[in-house]
Coordinates of C-alpha atoms in Angstrom, one line a residue:
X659 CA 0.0 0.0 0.0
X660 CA 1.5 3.7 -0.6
X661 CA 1.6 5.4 2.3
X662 CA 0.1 8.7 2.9
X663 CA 2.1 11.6 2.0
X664 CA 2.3 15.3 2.9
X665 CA 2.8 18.3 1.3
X666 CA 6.3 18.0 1.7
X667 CA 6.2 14.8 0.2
X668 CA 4.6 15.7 -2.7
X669 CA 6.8 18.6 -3.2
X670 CA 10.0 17.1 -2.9
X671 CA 8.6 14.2 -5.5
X672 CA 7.4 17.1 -7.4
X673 CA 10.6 18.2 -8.0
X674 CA 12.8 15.7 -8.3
X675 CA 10.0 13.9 -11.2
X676 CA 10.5 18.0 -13.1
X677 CA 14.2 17.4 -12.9
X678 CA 14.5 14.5 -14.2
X679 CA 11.9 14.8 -16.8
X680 CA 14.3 17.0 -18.6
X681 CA 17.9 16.3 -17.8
X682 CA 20.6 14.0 -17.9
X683 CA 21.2 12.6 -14.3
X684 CA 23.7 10.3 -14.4
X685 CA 27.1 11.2 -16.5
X686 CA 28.9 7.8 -15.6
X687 CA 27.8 4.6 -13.4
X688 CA 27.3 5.1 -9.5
X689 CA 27.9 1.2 -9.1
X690 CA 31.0 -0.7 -9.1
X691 CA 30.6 -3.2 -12.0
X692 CA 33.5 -5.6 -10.5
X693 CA 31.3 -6.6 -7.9
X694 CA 28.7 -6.6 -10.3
X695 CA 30.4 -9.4 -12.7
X696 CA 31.2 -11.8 -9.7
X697 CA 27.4 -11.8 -8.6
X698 CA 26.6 -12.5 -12.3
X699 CA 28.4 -15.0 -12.9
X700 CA 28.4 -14.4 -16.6
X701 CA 28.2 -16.8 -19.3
X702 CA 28.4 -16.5 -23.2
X703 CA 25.1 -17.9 -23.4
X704 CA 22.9 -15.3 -21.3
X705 CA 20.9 -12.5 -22.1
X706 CA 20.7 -9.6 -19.8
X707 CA 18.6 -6.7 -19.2
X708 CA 20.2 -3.6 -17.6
X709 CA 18.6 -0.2 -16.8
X710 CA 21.6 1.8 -18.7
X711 CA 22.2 4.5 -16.3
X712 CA 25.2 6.0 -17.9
X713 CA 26.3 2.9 -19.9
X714 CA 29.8 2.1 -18.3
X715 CA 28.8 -1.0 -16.7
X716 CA 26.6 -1.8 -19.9
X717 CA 29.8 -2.1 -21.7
X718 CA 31.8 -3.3 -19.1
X719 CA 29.7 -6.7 -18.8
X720 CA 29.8 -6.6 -22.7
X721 CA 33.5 -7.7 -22.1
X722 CA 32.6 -10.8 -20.6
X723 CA 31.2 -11.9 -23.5
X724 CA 27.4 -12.7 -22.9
X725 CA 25.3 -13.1 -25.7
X726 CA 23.1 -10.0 -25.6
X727 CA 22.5 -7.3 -23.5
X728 CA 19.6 -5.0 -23.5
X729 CA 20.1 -1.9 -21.9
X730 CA 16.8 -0.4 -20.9
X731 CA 16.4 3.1 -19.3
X732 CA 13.1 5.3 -19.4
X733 CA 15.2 8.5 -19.3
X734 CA 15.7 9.1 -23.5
X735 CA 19.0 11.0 -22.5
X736 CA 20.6 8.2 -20.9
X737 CA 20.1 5.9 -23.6
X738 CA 21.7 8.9 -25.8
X739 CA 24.8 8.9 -24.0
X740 CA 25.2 4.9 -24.4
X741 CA 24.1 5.2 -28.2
X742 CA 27.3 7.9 -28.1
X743 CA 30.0 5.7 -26.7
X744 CA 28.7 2.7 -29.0
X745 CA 28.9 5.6 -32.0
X746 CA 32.4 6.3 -30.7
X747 CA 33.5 2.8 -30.2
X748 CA 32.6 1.7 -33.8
X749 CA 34.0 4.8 -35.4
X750 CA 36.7 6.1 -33.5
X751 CA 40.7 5.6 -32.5
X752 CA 41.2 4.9 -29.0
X753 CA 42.9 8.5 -28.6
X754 CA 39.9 10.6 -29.4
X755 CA 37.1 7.9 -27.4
X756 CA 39.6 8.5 -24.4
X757 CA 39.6 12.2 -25.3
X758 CA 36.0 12.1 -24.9
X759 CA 35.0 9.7 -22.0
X760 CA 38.5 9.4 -20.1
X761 CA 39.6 13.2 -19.8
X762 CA 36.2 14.4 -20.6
X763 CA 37.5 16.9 -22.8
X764 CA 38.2 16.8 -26.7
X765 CA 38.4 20.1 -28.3
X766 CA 37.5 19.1 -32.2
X767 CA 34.0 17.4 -30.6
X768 CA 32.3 19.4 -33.0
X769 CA 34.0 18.3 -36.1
X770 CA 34.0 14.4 -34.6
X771 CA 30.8 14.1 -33.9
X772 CA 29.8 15.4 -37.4
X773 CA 31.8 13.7 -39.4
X774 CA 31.8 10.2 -37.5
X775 CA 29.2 9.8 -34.8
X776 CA 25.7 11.9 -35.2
X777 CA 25.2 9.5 -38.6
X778 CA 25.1 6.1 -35.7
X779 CA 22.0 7.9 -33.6
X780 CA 18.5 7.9 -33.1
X781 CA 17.2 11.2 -34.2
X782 CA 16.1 11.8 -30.2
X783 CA 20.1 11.4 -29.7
X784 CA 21.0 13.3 -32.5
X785 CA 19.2 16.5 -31.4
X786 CA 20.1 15.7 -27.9
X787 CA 23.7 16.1 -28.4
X788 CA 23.6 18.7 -31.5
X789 CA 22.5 20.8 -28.6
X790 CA 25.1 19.5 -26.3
X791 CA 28.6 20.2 -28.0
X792 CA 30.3 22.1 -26.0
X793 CA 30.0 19.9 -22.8
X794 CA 33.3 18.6 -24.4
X795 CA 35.3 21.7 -24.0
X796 CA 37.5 23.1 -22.0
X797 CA 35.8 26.1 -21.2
X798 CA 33.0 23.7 -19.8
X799 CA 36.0 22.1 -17.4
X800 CA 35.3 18.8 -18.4
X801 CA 32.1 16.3 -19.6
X802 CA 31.8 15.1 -16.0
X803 CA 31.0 18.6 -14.9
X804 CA 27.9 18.4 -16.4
X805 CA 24.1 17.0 -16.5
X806 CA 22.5 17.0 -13.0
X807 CA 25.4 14.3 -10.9
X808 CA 27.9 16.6 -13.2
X809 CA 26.5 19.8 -11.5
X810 CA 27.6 18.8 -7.9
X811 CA 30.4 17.2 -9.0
X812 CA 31.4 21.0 -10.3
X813 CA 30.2 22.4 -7.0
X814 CA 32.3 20.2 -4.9
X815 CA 35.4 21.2 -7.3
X816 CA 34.4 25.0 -6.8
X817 CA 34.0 24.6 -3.4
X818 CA 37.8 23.1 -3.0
X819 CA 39.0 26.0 -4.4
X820 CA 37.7 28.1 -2.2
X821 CA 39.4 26.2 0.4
X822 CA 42.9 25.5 -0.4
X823 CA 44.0 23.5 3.0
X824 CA 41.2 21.2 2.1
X825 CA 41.8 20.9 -1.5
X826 CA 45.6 19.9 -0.8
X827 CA 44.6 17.4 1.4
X828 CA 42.4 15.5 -0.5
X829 CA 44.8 16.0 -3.8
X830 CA 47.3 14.1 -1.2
X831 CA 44.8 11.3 -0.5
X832 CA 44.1 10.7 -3.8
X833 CA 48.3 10.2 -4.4
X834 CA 48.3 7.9 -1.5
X835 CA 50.4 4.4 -2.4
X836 CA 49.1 2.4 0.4
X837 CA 45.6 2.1 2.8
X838 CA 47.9 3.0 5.9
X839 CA 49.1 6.5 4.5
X840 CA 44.8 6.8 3.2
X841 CA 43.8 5.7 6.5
X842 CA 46.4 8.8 8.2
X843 CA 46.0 11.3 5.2
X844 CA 42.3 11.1 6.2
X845 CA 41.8 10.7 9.6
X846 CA 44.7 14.0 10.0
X847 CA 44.0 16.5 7.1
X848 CA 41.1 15.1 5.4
X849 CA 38.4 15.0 7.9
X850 CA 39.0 17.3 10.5
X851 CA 38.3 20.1 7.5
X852 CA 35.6 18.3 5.5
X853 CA 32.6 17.3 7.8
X854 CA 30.9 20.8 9.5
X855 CA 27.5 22.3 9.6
X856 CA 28.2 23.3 6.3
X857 CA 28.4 20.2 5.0
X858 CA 26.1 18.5 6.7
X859 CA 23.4 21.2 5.9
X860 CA 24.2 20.5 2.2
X861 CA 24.0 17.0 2.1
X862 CA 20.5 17.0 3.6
X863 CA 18.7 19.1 1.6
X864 CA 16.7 17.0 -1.1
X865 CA 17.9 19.3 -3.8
X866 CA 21.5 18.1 -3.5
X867 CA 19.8 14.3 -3.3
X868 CA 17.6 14.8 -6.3
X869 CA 20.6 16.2 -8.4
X870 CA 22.5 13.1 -7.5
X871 CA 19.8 11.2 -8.8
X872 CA 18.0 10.5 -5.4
X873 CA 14.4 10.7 -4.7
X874 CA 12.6 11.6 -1.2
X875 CA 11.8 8.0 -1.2
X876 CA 15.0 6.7 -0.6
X877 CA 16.3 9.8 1.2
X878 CA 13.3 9.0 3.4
X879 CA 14.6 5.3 4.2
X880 CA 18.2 6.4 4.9
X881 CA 17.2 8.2 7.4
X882 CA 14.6 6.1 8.9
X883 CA 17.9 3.3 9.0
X884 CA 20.8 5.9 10.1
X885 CA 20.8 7.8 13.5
X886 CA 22.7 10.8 12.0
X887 CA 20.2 11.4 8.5
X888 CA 21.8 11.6 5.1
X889 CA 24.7 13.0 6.1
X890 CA 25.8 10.8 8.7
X891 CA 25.1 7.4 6.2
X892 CA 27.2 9.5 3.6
X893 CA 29.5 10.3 6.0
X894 CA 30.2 7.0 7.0
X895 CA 30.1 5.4 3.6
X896 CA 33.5 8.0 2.6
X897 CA 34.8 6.7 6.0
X898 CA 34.3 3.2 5.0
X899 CA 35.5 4.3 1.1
X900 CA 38.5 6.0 2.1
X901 CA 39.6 4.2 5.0
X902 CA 39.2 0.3 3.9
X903 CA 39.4 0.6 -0.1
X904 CA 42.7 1.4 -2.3
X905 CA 42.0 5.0 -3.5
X906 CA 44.5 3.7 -6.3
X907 CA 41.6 1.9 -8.3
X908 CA 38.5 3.5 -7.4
X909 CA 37.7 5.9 -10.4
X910 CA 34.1 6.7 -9.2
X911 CA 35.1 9.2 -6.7
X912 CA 38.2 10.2 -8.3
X913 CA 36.4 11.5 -11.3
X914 CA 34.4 13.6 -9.3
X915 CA 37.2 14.7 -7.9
X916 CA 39.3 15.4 -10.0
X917 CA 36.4 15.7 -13.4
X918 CA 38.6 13.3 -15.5
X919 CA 39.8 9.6 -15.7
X920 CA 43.2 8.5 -16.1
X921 CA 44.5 5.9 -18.5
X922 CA 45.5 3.5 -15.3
X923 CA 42.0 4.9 -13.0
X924 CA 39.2 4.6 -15.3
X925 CA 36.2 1.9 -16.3
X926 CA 36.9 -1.1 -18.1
X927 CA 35.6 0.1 -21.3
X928 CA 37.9 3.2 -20.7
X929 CA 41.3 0.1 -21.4
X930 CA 42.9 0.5 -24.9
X931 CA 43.0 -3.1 -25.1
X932 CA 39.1 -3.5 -23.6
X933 CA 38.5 -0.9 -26.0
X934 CA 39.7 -2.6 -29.0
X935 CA 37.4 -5.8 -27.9
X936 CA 34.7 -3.5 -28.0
X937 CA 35.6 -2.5 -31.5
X938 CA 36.1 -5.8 -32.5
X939 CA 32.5 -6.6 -32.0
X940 CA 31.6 -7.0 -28.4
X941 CA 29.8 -3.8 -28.3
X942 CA 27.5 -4.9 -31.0
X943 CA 25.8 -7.8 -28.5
X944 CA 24.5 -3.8 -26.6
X945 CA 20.8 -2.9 -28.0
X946 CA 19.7 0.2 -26.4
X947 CA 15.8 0.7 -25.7
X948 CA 14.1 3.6 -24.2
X949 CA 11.0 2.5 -21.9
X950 CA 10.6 0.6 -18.9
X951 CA 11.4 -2.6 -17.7
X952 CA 7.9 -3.5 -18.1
X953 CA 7.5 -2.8 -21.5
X954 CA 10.6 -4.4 -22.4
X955 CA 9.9 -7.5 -21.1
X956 CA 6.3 -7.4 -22.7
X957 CA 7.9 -6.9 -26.5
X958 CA 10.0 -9.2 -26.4
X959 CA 10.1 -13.0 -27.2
X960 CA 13.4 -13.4 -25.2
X961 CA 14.4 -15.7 -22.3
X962 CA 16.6 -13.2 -20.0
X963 CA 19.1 -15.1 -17.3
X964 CA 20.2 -12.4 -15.9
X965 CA 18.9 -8.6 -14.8
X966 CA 20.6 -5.6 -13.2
X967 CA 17.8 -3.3 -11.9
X968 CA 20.1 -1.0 -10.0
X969 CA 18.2 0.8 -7.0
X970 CA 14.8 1.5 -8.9
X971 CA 12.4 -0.3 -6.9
X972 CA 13.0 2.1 -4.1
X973 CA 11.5 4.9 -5.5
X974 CA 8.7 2.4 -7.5
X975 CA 7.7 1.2 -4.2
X976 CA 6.7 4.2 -2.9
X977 CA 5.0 5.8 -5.6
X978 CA 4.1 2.9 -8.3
X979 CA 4.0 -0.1 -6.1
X980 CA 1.2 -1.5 -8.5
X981 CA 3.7 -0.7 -11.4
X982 CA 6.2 -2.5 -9.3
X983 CA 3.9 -5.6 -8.8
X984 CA 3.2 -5.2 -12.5
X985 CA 7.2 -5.2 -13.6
X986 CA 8.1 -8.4 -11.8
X987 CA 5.1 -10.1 -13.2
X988 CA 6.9 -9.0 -16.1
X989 CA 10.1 -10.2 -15.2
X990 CA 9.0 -13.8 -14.0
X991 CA 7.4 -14.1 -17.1
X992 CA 10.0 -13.4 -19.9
X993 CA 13.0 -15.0 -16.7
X994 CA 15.3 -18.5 -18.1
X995 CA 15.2 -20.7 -15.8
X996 CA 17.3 -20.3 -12.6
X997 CA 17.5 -16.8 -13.6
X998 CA 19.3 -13.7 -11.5
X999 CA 18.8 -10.3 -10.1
X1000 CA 20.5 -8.2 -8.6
X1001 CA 19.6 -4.8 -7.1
X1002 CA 20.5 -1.8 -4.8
X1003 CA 18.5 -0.2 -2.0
X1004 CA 18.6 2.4 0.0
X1005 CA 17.8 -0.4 2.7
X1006 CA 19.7 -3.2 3.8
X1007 CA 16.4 -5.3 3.9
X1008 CA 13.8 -3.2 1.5
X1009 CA 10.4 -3.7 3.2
X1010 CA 8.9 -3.9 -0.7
X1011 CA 10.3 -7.5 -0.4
X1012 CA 7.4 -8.3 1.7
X1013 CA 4.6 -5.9 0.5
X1014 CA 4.6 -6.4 -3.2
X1015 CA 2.4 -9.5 -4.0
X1016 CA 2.2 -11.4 -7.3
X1017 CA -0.7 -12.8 -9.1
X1018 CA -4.3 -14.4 -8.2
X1019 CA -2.4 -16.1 -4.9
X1020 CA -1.2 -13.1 -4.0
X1021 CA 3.0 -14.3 -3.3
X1022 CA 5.0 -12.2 -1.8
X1023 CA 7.7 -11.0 -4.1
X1024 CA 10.1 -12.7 -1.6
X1025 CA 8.8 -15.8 -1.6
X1026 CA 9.8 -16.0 -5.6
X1027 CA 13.4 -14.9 -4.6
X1028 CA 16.3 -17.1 -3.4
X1029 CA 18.7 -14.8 -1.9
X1030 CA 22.4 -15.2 -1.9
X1031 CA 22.7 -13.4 1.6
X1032 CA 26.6 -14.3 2.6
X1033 CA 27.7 -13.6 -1.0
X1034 CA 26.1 -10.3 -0.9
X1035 CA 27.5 -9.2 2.5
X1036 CA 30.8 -10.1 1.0
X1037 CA 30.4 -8.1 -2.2
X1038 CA 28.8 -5.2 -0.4
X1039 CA 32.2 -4.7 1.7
X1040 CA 34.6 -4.9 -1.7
X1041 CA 32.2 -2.3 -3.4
X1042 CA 34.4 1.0 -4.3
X1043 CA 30.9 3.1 -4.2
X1044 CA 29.5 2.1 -0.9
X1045 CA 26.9 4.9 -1.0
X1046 CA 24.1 2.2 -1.0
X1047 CA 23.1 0.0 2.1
X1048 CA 22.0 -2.9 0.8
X1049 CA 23.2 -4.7 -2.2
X1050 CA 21.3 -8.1 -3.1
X1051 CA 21.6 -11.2 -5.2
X1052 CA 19.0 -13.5 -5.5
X1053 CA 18.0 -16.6 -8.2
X1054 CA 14.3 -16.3 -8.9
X1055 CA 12.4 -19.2 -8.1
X1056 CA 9.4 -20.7 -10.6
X1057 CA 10.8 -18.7 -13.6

């Protein structure tokens, strides 16, 4: 059942539905696809369906080989920025696609995309980026300074230089060789400067959240789950990030950080050699769609083994739970046998789990799952994100 919501509710929904109605949220993939892959499992003879967020880890399970993958996302403008770097994989030298995706920056965009790319897209792509040029240049800082997670990425960089003891500091822990110098470099320079009133008042505000990509929904169960709000679970999870994980390989916050990869920090797909495998006709198994899982699954004739569905449900439980009910009907109807999901949540146990029911007998949606609990703690702790609390694998049972 929804529950009831107030004004505020509806407001802070309100806004974050206008936002990303007309925007690009998500400039690269907010979860780590390494993780991803050993949960999978994957095999040259499945079929996948991933929501495409930003694409990265679209291509990066492309590299293991599986037959197909359908990369479904009903935001129009993510599925342009996948149809981009599929464009740009087919077309172009490894130089310019790093130029564009690794540094963010490639300052003859404008004659590249004309002359090799706009021809490969849909003609929603087409005007979305003939519109979009100069997010490429220099003057624009870098790619990854823009669309929504872009804008904060931008604000966090501004704000560093406003404050140059803070900005050395975390320029030092992002050189640091080994997790004892993170763990010091953190713990002495890092933190003391970062986390004030400031901060915290910032990382509250459902603005902020809805820029990143985060509804009220799942704002609303961090902070029913965490003592200190929003800012203490985001608190924490940099703690956890920057204290436990080698800053070395983790190219999700050093982007955002620093607004550009490098060639030995950066995605899979972002690997000359990777790259080339791409080219070589890996990236053709990727078929973009724009719609909704739902209908997806009710087009096509395909057996699917294996589905990412990212953190969705969160905000579908709260606001579409009959959609919700209606998608995993969907999904337990089109499912291979001993078929597998995996998903993020806001919650380390998502209370949809028990409230969605399927068909005339009315199953819980858990009751369809097998969950792979102990792998999924382990996974969770390796993650190089950590900005979600729960991450869950689970075989679907009666597909």
């Amino acid at each position: 059942m929804k529950a009831a919501l107030t004004l505020r509710d509806r407001i802070d929904q309100a806004v974050f539905n206008a936002i990303y109605a007309r925007s690009l949220v998500y400039n690269t993939c907010w979860e780590d696809p390494a993780v991803d892959r050993i949960a999978l499992d994957l095999r040259p003879d499945d079929t996948l369906l991933v929501i495409t967020s930003a694409g990265c880890n679209v291509l990066d399970y492309a590299l293991a080989g599986p037959r197909r993958i359908h990369a479904v996302d009903a935001n129009p403008r993510q599925t342009a920025l996948l149809e981009l770097k599929l464009s740009g994989i087919r077309r172009l030298a490894f130089e310019d696609f790093f130029a564009l995706f690794g540094s963010g920056v490639h300052e003859s965009f404008r004659e590249v995309y004309h002359d090799a790319l706009r021809a490969d897209l849909s003609p929603f792509a087409q005007q979305f980026w003939d519109d979009r040029l100069h997010w490429f240049s220099r003057r624009q800082g870098s790619f990854y300074f823009q669309g929504l997670s872009g804008t904060v990425a931008r604000a966090f960089h501004t704000y560093l230089k406003v404050r140059p003891r803070l900005a050395a500091s975390v320029g030092e822990l992002f050189q640091a060789g080994s997790l004892e110098d993170q763990r010091t470099i953190y713990d002495t320079r890092v933190q003391p400067l970062m986390w004030g009133p400031g901060m915290n008042w910032t990382l509250s505000r459902q603005l902020t959240m809805s820029m990143l990509g985060v509804p009220y929904a799942q704002r609303r169960q961090v902070q029913a789950q965490h003592h200190r709000g929003v800012a203490g679970f985001i608190r924490e999870a940099v703690e956890y990030v920057f204290r436990e994980l080698p800053v070395w390989t983790n190219y999700f916050w050093t982007v955002y950080i620093n607004g550009h990869y490098t060639q030995t920090c950066c995605p899979e797909y972002l690997k000359r050699d990777n790259f080339q495998a791409l080219k070589a006709g890996l990236a053709d198994r990727v078929v973009p769609h724009t719609c909704t899982v739902t209908a997806f699954l009710q087009s096509t004739p395909e057996r699917i083994s294996k589905f990412v569905l990212l953190d969705h449900m969160d905000w579908m439980s709260s606001y579409y739970p009959e959609a919700l009910a209606e998608e995993w009907t969907a999904i337990l109807d089109r499912a291979a046998p001993g078929a597998r999901v995996i998903f993020r949540s806001a919650h380390a146990a998502p209370a949809y789990l028990d409230l969605i029911e399927l068909g005339e007998q009315r199953t819980r949606l858990r009751e369809r799952l097998v969950f792979h609990d102990a792998m999924a703690r382990d996974l969770q702790r390796q993650d190089r994100v950590h900005t979600y609390a729960g991450f869950h694998v689970a075989d679907l049972v009666g597909a």
